[in-house]
XYZ file of C-alpha atoms in Angstrom:
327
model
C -18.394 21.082 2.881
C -21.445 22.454 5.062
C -23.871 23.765 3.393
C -23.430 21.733 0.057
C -25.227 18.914 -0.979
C -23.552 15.695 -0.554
C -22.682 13.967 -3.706
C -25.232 11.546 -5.439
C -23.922 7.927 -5.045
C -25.574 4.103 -6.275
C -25.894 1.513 -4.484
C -27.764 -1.647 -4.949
C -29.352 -1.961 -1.535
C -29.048 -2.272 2.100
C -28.741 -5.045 4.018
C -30.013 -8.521 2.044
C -27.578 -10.799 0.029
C -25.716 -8.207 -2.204
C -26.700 -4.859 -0.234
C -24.290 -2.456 1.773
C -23.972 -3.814 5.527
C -26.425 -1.674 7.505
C -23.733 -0.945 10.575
C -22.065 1.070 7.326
C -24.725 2.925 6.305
C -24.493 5.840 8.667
C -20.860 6.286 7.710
C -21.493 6.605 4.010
C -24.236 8.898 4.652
C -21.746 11.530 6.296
C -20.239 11.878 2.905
C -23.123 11.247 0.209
C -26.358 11.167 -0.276
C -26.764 7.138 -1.202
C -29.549 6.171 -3.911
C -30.663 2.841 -4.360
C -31.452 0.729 -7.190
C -35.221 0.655 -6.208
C -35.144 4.689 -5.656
C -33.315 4.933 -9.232
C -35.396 3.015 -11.048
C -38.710 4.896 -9.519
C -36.838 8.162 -10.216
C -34.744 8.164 -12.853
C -35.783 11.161 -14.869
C -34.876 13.516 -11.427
C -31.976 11.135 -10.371
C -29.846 10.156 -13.500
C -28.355 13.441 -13.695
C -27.814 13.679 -9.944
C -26.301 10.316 -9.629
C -22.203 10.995 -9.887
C -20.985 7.589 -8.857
C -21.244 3.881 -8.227
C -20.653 2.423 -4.945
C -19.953 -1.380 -6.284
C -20.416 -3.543 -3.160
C -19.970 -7.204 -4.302
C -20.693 -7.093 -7.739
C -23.347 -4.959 -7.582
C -25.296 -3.083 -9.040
C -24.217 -4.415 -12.806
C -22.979 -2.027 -14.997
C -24.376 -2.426 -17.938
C -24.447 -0.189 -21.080
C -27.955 0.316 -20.787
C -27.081 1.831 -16.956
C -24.457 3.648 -18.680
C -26.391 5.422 -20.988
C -28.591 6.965 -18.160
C -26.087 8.526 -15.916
C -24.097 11.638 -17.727
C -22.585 12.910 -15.161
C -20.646 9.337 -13.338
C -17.267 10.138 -12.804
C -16.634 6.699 -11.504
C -17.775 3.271 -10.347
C -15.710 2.192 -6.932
C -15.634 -1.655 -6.543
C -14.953 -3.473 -3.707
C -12.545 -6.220 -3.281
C -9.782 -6.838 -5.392
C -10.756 -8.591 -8.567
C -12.228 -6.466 -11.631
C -13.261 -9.473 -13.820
C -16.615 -8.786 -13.105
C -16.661 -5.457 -14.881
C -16.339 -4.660 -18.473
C -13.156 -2.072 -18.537
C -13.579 -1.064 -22.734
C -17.232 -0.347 -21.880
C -16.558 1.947 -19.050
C -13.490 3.748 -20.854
C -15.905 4.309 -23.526
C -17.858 6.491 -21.059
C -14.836 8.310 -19.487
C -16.020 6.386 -16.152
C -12.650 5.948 -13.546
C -12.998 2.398 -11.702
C -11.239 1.837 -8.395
C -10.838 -1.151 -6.250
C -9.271 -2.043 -2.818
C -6.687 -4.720 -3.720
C -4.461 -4.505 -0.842
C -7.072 -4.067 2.299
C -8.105 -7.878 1.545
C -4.394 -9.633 0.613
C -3.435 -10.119 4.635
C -6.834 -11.591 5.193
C -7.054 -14.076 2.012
C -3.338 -15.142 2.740
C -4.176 -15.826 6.535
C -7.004 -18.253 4.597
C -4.796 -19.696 2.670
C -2.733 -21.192 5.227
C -5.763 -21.781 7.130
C -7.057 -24.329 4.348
C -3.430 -25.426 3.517
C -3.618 -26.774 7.242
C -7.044 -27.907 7.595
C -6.627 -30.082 4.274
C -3.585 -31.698 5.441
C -4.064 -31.965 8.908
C -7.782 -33.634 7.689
C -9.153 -30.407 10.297
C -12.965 -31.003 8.876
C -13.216 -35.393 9.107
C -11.589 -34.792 12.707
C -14.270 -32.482 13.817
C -16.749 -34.789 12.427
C -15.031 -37.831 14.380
C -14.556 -36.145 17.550
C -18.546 -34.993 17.736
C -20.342 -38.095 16.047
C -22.797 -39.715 18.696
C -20.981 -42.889 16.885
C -17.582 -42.242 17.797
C -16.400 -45.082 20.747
C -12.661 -44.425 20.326
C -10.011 -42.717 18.284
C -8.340 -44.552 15.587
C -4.567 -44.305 16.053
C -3.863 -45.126 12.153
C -6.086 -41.811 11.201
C -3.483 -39.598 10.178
C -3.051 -36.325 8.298
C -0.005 -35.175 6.489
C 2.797 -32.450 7.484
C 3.109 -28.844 6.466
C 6.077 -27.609 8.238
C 9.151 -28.489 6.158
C 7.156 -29.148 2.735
C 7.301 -27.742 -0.646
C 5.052 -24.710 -1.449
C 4.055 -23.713 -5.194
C 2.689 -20.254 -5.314
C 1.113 -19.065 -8.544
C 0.931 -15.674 -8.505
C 3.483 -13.707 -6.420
C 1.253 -10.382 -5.990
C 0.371 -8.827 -2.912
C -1.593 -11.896 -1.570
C 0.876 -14.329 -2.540
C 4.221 -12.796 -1.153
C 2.124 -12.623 2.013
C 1.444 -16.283 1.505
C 5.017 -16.715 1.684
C 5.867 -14.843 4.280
C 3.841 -16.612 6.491
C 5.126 -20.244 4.726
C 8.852 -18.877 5.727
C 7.709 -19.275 9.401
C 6.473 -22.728 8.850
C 9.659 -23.665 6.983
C 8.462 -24.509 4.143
C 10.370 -24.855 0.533
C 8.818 -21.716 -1.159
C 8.606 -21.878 -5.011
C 6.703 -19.478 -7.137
C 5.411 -18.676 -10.658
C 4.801 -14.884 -12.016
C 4.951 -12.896 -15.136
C 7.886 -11.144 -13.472
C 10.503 -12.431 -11.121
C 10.981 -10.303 -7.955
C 14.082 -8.813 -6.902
C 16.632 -10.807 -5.175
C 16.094 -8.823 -2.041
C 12.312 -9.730 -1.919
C 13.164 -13.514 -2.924
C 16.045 -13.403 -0.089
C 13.493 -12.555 2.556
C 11.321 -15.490 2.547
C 13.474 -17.751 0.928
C 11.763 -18.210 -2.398
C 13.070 -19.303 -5.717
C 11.697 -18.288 -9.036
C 10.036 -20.813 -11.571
C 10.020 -19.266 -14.968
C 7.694 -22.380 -16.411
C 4.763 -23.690 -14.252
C 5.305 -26.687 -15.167
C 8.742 -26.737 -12.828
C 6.509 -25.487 -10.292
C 4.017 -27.814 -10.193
C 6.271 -31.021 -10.535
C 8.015 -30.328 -6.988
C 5.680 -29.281 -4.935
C 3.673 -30.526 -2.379
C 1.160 -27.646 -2.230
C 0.268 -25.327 -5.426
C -1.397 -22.478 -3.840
C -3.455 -19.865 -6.747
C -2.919 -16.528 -6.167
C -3.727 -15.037 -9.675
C -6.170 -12.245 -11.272
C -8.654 -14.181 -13.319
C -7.840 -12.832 -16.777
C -8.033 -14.404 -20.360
C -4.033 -15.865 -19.633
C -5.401 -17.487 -16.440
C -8.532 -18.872 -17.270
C -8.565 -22.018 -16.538
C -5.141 -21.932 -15.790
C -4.694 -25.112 -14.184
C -6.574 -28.232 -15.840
C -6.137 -31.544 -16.654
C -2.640 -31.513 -17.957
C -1.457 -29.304 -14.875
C -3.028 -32.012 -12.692
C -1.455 -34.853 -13.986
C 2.031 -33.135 -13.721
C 1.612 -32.382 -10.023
C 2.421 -35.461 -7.493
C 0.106 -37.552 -6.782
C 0.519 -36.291 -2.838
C -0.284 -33.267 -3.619
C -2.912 -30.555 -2.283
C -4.444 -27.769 -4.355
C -5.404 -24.725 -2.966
C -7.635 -21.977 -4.527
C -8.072 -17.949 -2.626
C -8.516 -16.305 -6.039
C -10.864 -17.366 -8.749
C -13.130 -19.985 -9.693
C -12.288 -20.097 -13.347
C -8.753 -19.971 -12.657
C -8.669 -24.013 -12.489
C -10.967 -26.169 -14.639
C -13.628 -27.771 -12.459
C -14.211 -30.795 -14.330
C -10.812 -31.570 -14.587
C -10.475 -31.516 -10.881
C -13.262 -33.349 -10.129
C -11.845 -35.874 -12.207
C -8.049 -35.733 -10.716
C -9.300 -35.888 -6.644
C -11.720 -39.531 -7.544
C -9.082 -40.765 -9.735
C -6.387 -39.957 -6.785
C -3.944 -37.638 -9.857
C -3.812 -35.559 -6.486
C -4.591 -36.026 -2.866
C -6.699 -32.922 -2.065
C -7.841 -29.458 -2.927
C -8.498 -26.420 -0.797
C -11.302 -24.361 -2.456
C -12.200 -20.482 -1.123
C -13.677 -20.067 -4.509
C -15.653 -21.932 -7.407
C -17.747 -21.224 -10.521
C -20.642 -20.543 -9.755
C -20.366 -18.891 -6.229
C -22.555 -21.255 -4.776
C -22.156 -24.669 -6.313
C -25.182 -26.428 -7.278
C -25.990 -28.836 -4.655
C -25.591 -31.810 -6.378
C -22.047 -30.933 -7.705
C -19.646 -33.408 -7.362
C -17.121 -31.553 -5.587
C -19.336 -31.346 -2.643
C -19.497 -35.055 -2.363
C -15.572 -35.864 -2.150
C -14.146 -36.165 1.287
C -10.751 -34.957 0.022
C -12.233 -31.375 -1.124
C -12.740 -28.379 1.752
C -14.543 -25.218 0.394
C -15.323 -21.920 2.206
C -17.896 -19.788 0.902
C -15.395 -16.849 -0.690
C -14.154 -15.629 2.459
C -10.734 -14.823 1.813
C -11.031 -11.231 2.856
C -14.160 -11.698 5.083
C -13.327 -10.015 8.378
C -15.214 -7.120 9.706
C -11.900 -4.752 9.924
C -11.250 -5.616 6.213
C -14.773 -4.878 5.494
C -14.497 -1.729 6.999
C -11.062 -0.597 5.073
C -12.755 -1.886 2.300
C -15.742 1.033 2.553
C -13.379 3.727 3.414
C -11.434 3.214 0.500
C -13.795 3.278 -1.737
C -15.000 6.520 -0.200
C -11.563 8.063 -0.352
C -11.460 6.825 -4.150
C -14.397 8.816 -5.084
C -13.931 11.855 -2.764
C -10.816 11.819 -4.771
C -12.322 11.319 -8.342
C -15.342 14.229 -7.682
C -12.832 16.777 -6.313
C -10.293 16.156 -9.604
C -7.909 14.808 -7.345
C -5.563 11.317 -7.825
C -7.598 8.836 -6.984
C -6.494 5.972 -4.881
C -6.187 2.021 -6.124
C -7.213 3.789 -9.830
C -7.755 1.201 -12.120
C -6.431 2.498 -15.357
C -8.729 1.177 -18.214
């Protein structure tokens, strides 16, 4: 409203490798008036009751129960992105802090990436670039060869948001679509992509020729897939990862691509976010990994911001707030 002060709102910075992209900055600043960590921690005795929520952008700032502590008056902490694990949910009920998130601005981009690495690993997109531009290269081996997509088997783990949009866009490439989730979907929702329901995981990954993870990183999927999981997938198989690190068991991959227990994985994510250099799965030529990007496009990044504002217009003025997580 004109004339009022705009509402106090964190941030951890702008611009640098966790801070709010500046291009956004002049946005948010038509609706609050945006502290940083820097300016909170200079001026906490005038800012901490000012301060009325957290604009989470990437993990950051932590909320910690020491941070907790020093703002009374938070009403809620709006994270970006669609994971939460990041966040501890009992300490921020214990304040009477709302969280929000923005799960379903970033599922069309991740499942566009997931296709794009289920191609690129079997189609071998990444040694083909590196043939077709080496000053070495005199000629192009006919026996180099990938393997197919269209017409293959395709495991989904996780049949949210992201992974029914996985499917949808399998349907188109023909593919046999199997899936694994803590509920079955309808018959009308299975009809439309042609999908058929694996109660145990183990079905799941037995037939297929892709197991694509599409799961919320939570104490039941931690480590989710490891060595046993491997070794009941074929040995032609490809892995691919868009949701979290810790949802498969590193070492036990590392272990299944050298010993060939599968063919390939597809990796958007890994623990930590980035791999030490000297990891091993940056040394195997059947492993492609992106740097998190699932939902890395600048429209998404935009939707991303605006709901996050909408979430805590919504939360100051008492209203519903949208993509609520309840705690």
């Amino acid at each position: 409203m004109e004339g009022q002060e705009l509402p106090y709102v964190l941030i951890d910075c702008i611009r640098g490798k966790h801070g709010v992209h500046e291009d956004y900055v002049e946005f948010l600043e038509k609706h609050f008036h945006l502290i940083t960590m820097k300016e909170y921690l200079e001026n906490k005795e005038f800012l901490s009751e000012k301060i009325r929520a957290i604009f989470m952008w990437y993990h950051r700032p932590v909320i910690t129960a020491e941070l907790l502590q020093t703002l009374p008056n938070l009403k809620i902490v709006a994270s970006s992105g669609m994971g939460i694990d990041h966040l501890d949910l009992d300490l921020l009920s214990s304040y009477g802090v709302k969280l929000s998130n923005t799960p379903f601005v970033v599922s069309t981009d991740t499942a566009d990436l997931g296709m794009a690495l289920m191609l690129a690993c079997s189609r071998r997109l990444v040694e083909g670039y590196q043939m077709a531009v080496s000053p070495d290269t005199e000629y192009f081996p006919s026996d180099w060869l990938g393997s197919e997509v269209s017409g293959m088997t395709l495991g989904i783990v996780g049949m949210g948001t992201t992974g029914y949009k996985v499917a949808q866009r399998a349907k188109a490439f023909e593919m046999k679509i199997l899936y694994h989730n803590r509920h079955q979907r309808n018959k009308e929702e299975e009809s439309a992509v042609g999908a058929t329901y694996c109660k145990k995981i183990d079905d799941l990954l037995q037939q297929s020729d892709f197991v694509l993870l599409s799961v919320s990183l939570t104490p039941q999927t931690h480590k989710l897939i490891g060595k046993r999981e491997l070794e009941l997938m074929k040995p032609t198989a490809t892995l691919i990862n868009i949701s979290r690190g810790l949802a498969v068991d590193q070492d036990a991959l590392v272990e299944a691509l050298q010993n060939k227990i599968i063919k390939a994985a597809g990796l958007d994510v890994t623990y930590p976010e980035p791999l030490p250099r000297d990891h091993p799965l940056l040394k195997l030529k059947n492993v492609l990994i992106t740097p998190h990007i699932g939902g890395a496009t600048k429209k998404t990044h935009r939707l991303m911001m605006e709901n996050m504002v909408e979430s805590i217009q919504a939360s100051l003025a008492g209203l519903p707030v949208p993509n609520e997580v309840l705690l």
